[in-house]
mmCIF file of C-alpha atoms in Angstrom:
data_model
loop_
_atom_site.group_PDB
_atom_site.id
_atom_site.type_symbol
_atom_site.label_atom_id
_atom_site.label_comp_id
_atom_site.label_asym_id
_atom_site.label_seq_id
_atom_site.Cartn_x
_atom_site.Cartn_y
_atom_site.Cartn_z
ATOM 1 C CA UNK A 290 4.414 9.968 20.747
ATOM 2 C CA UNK A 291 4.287 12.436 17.552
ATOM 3 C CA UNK A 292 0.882 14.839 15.906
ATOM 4 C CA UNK A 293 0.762 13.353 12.823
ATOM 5 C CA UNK A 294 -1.274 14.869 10.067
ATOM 6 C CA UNK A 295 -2.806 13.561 6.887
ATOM 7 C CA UNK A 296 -3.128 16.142 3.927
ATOM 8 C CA UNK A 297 -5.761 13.656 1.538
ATOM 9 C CA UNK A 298 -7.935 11.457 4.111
ATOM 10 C CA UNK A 299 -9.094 8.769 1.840
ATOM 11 C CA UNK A 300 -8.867 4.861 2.007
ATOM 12 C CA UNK A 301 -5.318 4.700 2.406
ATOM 13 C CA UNK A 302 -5.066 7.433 4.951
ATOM 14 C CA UNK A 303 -7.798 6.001 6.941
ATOM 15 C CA UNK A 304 -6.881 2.857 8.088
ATOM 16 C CA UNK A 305 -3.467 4.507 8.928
ATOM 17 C CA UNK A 306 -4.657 7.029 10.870
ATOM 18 C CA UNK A 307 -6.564 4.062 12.674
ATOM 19 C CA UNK A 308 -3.560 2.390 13.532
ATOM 20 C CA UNK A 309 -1.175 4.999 14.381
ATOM 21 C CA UNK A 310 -4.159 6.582 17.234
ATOM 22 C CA UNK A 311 -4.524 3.354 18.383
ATOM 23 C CA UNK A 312 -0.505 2.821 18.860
ATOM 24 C CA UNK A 313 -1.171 6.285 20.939
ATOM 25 C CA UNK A 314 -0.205 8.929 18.481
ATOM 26 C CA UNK A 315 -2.244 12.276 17.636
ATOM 27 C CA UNK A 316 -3.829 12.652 14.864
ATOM 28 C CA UNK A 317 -4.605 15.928 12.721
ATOM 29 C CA UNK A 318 -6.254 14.752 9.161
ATOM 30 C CA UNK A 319 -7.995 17.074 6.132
ATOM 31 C CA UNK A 320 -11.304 17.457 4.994
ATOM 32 C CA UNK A 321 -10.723 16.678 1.812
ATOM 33 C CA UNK A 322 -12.664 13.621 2.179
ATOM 34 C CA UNK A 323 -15.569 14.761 4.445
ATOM 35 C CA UNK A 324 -17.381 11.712 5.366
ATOM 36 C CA UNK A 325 -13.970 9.869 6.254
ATOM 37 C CA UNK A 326 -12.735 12.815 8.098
ATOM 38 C CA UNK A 327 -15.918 13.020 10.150
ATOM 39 C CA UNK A 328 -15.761 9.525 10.688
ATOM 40 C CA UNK A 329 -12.212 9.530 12.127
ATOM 41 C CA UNK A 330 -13.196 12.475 14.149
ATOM 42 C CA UNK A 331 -15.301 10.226 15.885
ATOM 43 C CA UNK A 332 -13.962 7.216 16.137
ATOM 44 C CA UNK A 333 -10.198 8.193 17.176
ATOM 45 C CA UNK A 334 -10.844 11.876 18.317
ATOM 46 C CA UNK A 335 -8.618 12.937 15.021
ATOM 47 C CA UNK A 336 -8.248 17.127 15.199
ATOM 48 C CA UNK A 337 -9.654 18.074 11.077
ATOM 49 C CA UNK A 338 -8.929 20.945 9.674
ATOM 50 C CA UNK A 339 -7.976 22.776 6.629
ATOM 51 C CA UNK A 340 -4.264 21.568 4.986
ATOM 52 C CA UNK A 341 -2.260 24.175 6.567
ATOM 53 C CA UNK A 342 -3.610 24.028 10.263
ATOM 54 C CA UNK A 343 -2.546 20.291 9.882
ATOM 55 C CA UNK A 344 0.486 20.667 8.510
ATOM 56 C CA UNK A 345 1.178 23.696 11.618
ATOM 57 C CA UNK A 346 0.078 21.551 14.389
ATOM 58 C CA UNK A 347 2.042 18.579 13.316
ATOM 59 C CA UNK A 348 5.626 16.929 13.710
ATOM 60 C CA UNK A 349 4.990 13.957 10.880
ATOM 61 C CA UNK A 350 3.130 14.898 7.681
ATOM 62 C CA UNK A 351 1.758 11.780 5.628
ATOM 63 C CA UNK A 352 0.948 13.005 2.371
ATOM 64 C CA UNK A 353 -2.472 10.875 0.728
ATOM 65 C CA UNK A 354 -3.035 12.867 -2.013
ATOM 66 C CA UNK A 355 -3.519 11.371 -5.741
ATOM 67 C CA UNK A 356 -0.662 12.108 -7.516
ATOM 68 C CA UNK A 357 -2.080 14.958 -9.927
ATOM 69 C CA UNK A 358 -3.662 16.547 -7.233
ATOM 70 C CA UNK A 359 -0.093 17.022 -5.352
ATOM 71 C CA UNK A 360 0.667 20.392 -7.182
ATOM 72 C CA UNK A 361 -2.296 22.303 -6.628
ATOM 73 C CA UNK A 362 -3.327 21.096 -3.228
ATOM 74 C CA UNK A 363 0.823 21.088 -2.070
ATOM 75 C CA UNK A 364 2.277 24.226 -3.119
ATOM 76 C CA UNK A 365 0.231 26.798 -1.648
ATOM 77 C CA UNK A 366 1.266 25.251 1.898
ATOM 78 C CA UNK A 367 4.324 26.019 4.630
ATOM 79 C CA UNK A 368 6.340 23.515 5.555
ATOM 80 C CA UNK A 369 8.723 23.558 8.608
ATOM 81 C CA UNK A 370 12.518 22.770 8.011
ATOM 82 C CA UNK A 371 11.784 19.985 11.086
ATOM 83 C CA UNK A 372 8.513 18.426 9.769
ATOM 84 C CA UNK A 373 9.197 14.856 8.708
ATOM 85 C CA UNK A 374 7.189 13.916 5.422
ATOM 86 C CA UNK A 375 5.771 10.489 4.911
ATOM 87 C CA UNK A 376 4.908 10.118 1.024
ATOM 88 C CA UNK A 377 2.258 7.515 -0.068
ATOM 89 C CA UNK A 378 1.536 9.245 -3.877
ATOM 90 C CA UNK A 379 3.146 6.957 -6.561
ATOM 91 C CA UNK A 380 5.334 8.547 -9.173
ATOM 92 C CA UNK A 381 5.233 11.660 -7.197
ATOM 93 C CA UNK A 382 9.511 11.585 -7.347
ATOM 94 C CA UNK A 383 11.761 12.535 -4.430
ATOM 95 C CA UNK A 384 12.671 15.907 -6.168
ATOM 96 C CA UNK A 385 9.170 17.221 -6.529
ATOM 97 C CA UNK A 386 8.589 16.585 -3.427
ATOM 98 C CA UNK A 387 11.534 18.166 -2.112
ATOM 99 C CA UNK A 388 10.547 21.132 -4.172
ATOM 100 C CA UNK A 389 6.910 21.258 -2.581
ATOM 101 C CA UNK A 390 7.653 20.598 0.954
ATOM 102 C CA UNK A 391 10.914 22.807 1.414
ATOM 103 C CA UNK A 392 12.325 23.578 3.715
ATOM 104 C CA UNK A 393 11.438 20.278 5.150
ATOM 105 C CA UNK A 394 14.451 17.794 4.755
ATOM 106 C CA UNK A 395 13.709 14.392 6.147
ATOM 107 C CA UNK A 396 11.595 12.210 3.558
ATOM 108 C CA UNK A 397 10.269 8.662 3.160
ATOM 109 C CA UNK A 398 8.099 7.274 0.359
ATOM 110 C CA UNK A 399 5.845 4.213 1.009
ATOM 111 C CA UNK A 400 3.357 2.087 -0.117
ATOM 112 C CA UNK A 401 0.475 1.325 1.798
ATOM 113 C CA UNK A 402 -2.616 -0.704 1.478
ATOM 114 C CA UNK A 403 -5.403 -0.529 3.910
ATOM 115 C CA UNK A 404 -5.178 -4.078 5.694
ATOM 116 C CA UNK A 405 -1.765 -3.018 6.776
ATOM 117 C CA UNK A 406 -4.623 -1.199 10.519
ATOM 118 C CA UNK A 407 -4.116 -5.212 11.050
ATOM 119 C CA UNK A 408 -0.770 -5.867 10.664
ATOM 120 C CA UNK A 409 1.378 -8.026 8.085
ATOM 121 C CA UNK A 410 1.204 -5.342 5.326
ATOM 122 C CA UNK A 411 5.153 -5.299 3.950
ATOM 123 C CA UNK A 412 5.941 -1.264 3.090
ATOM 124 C CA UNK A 413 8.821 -0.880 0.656
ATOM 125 C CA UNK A 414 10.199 2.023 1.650
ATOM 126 C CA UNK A 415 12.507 4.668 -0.436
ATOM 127 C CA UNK A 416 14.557 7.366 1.939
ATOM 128 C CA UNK A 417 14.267 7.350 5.920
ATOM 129 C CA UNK A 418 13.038 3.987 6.254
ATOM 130 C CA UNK A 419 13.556 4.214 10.275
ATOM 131 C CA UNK A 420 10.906 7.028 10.564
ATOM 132 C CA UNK A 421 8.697 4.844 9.016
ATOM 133 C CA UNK A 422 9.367 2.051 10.717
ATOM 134 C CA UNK A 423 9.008 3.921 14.189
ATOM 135 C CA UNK A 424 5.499 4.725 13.532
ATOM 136 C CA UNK A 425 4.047 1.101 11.508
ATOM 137 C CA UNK A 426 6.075 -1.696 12.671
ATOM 138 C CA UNK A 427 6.859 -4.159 14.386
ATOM 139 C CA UNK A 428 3.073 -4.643 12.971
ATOM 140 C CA UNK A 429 4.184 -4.097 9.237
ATOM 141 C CA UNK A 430 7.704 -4.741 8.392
ATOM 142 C CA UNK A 431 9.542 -2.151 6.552
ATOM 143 C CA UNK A 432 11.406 -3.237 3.476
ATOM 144 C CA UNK A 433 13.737 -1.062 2.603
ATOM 145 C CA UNK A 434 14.193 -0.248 -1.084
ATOM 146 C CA UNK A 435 17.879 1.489 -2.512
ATOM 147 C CA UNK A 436 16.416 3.722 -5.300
ATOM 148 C CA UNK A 437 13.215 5.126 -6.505
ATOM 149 C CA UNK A 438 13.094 2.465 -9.837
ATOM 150 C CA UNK A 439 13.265 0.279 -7.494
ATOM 151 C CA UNK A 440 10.253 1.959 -5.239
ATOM 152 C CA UNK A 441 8.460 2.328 -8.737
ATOM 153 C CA UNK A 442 8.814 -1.589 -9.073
ATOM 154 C CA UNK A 443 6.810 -2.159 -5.505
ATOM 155 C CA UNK A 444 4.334 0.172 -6.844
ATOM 156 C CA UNK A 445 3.729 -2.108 -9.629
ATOM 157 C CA UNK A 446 3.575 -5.286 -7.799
ATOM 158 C CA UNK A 447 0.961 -3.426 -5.500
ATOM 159 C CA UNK A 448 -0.873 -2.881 -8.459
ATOM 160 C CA UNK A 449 -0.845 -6.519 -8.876
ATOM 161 C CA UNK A 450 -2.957 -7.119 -6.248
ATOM 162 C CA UNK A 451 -6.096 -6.557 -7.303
ATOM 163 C CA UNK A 452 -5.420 -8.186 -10.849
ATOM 164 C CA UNK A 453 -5.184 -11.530 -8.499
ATOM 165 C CA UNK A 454 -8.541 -10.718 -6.882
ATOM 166 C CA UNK A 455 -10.072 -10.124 -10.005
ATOM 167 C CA UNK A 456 -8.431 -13.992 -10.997
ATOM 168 C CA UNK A 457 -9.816 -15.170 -7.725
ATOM 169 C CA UNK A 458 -13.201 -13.626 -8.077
ATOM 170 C CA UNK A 459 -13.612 -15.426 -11.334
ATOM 171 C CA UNK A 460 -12.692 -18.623 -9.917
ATOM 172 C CA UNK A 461 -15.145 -18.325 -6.892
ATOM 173 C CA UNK A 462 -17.723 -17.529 -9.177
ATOM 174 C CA UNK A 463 -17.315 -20.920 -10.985
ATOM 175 C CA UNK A 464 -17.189 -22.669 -7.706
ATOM 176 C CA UNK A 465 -19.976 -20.838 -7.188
ATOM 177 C CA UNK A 466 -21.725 -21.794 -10.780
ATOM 178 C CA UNK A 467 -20.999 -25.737 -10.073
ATOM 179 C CA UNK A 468 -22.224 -25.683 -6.098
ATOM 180 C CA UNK A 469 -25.137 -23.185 -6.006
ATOM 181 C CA UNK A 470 -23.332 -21.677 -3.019
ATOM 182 C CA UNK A 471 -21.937 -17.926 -3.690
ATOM 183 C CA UNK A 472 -20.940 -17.669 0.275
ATOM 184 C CA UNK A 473 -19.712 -20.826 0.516
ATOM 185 C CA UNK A 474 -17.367 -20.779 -2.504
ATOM 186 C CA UNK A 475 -15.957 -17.466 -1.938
ATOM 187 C CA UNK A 476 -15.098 -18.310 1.535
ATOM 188 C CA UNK A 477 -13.363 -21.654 0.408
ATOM 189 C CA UNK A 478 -11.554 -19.706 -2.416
ATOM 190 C CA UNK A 479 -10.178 -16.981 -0.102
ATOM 191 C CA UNK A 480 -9.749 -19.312 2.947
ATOM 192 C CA UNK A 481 -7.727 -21.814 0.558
ATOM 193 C CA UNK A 482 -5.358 -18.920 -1.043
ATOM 194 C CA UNK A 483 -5.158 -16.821 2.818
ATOM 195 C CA UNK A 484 -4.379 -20.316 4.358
ATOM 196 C CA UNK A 485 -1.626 -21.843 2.110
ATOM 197 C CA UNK A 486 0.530 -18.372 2.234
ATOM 198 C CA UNK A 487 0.281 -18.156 5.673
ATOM 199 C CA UNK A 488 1.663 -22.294 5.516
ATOM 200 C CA UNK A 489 4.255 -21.447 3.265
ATOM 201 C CA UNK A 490 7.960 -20.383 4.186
ATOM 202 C CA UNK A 491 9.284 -16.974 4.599
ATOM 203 C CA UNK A 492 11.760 -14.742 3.686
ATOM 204 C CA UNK A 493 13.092 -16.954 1.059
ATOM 205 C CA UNK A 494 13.545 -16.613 -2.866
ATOM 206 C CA UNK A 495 12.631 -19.213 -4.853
ATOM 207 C CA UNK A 496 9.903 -20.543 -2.328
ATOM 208 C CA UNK A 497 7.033 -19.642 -4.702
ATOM 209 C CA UNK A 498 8.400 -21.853 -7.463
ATOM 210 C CA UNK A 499 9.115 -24.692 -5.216
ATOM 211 C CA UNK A 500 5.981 -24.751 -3.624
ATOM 212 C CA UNK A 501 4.219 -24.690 -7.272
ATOM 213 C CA UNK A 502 6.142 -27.360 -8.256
ATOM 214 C CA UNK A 503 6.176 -28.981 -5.147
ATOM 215 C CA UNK A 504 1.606 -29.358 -6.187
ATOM 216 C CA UNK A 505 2.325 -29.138 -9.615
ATOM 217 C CA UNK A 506 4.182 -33.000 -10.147
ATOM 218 C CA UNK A 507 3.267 -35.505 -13.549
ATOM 219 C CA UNK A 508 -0.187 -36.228 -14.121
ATOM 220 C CA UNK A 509 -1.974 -33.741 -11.308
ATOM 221 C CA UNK A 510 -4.367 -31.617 -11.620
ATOM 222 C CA UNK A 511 -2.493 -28.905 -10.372
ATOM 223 C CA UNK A 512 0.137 -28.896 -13.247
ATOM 224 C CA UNK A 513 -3.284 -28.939 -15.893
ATOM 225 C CA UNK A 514 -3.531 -25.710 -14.506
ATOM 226 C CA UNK A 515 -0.191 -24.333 -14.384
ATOM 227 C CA UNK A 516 0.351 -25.014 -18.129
ATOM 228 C CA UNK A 517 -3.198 -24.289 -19.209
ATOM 229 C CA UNK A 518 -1.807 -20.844 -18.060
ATOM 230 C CA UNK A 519 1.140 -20.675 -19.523
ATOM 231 C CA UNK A 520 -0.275 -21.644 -22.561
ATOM 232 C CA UNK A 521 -2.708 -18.874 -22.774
ATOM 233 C CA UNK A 522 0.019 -16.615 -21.691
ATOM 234 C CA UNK A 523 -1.576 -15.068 -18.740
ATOM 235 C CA UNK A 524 1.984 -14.826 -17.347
ATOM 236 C CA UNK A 525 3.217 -12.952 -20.213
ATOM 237 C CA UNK A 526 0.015 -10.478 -20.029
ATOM 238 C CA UNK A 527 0.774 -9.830 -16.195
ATOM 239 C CA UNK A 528 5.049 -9.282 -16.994
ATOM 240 C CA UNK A 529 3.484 -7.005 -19.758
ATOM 241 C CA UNK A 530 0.679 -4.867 -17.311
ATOM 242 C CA UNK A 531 3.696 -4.368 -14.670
ATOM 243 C CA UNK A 532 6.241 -3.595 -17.259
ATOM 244 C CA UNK A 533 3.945 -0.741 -18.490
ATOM 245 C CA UNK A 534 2.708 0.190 -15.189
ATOM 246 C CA UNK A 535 6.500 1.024 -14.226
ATOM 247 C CA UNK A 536 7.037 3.129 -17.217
ATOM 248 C CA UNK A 537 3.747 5.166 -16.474
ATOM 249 C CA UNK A 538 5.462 5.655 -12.771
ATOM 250 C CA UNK A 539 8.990 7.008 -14.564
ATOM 251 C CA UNK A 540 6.777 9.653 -16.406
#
């Protein structure tokens, strides 16, 4: 088993810090988020300290920080030329972080959200995928990405995410208008979404197009709302958001 520190211990280090104690690794984490520090403390005996005293007493280094805070809170630390670094800071590129983290050598950028403490979270994964996938899977399969455009593209897709909740939380709330029931709708909207993915077949392109057009036939409801949306362009808006979202990562 490896130390593994956390420099930035905020909602995305947490629930990894979770997972990797509980898979029987030690873990060192920052206090740059004191009540989430504290908390880890206590619930998975995590070591906290200031960035440095992580960074000496560990082997794997997973760097939380938000991206503009990577320069100040980064360059004032020591890095060993064996540490292996474990990037989850979007458009933070390879060669800064080879320039803030020398002489360290072995790198992998990520992208983490914070169900992945429960498994099934995919992690695109941009340099030594295998050290990732030594300390997450088989819980979260690593997917392996060739360049950093094409790491920047994950990015954007994560970003995604919660534009789909927000699209969900409007349509439970209408269920919710016509019913009376808040609880109740929101649990058949999420249950009905979680439920059908989980259904559907994996690991092969085209499956989300079949399976809308599989519900989507002459004359249902379903294809009402699949044109209602195309019609208002909500598919051009989201090509749009992710198309500028990947620029903004280039920068």
């Amino acid at each position: 088993m490896s130390r593994v520190g956390f420099i930035g211990t905020g909602h995305i280090a947490a629930p990894i810090a979770r997972l990797l104690a509980r898979k029987g690794h030690e873990i060192y984490v920052t206090e740059r988020n004191a009540t989430v520090s504290a908390a880890l403390k206590v619930d998975i005996n995590a070591t906290v300290g200031d960035p440095q005293s992580v960074i000496d007493q560990s082997d794997v280094v997973f760097l939380c920080l938000r991206p503009q805070a990577a320069l100040d809170v980064l360059e004032p630390l020591s890095f060993r030329p064996d540490h292996r670094i474990v990037s989850v800071m979007a458009s933070v590129s390879e060669a800064d972080l080879r320039s803030l983290c020398t002489p360290a050598e072995d790198f992998v950028q990520t992208i983490p959200l914070g169900f992945l403490e429960n498994g099934g979270c995919p992690m695109a994964a941009f340099g030594n995928d295998q050290l990732l996938a030594n300390l997450v899977s088989p819980e979260n399969p690593v997917v392996k990405v060739a360049n950093e455009a094409s790491l920047n593209a994950h990015f954007a897709i994560c970003a995604m995410v919660p534009g789909v909740l927000d699209l969900l939380a409007t349509g439970s709330k209408w269920l919710a208008e016509q019913t009376g029931d808040a609880d109740g709708a929101e649990f058949y909207t999420t249950q009905l979404i979680a439920g059908f993915l989980a259904s559907t077949e994996k690991d092969r392109a085209g499956r989300l197009a079949a399976e809308r057009d599989a519900l989507a036939t002459d004359g249902t409801l379903s294809l009402q709302m699949t044109q209602a949306l195309q019609t208002d362009k909500a598919h051009k808006a989201l090509r749009d958001a992710l198309t500028a979202i990947g620029k903004r990562l280039e920068t």
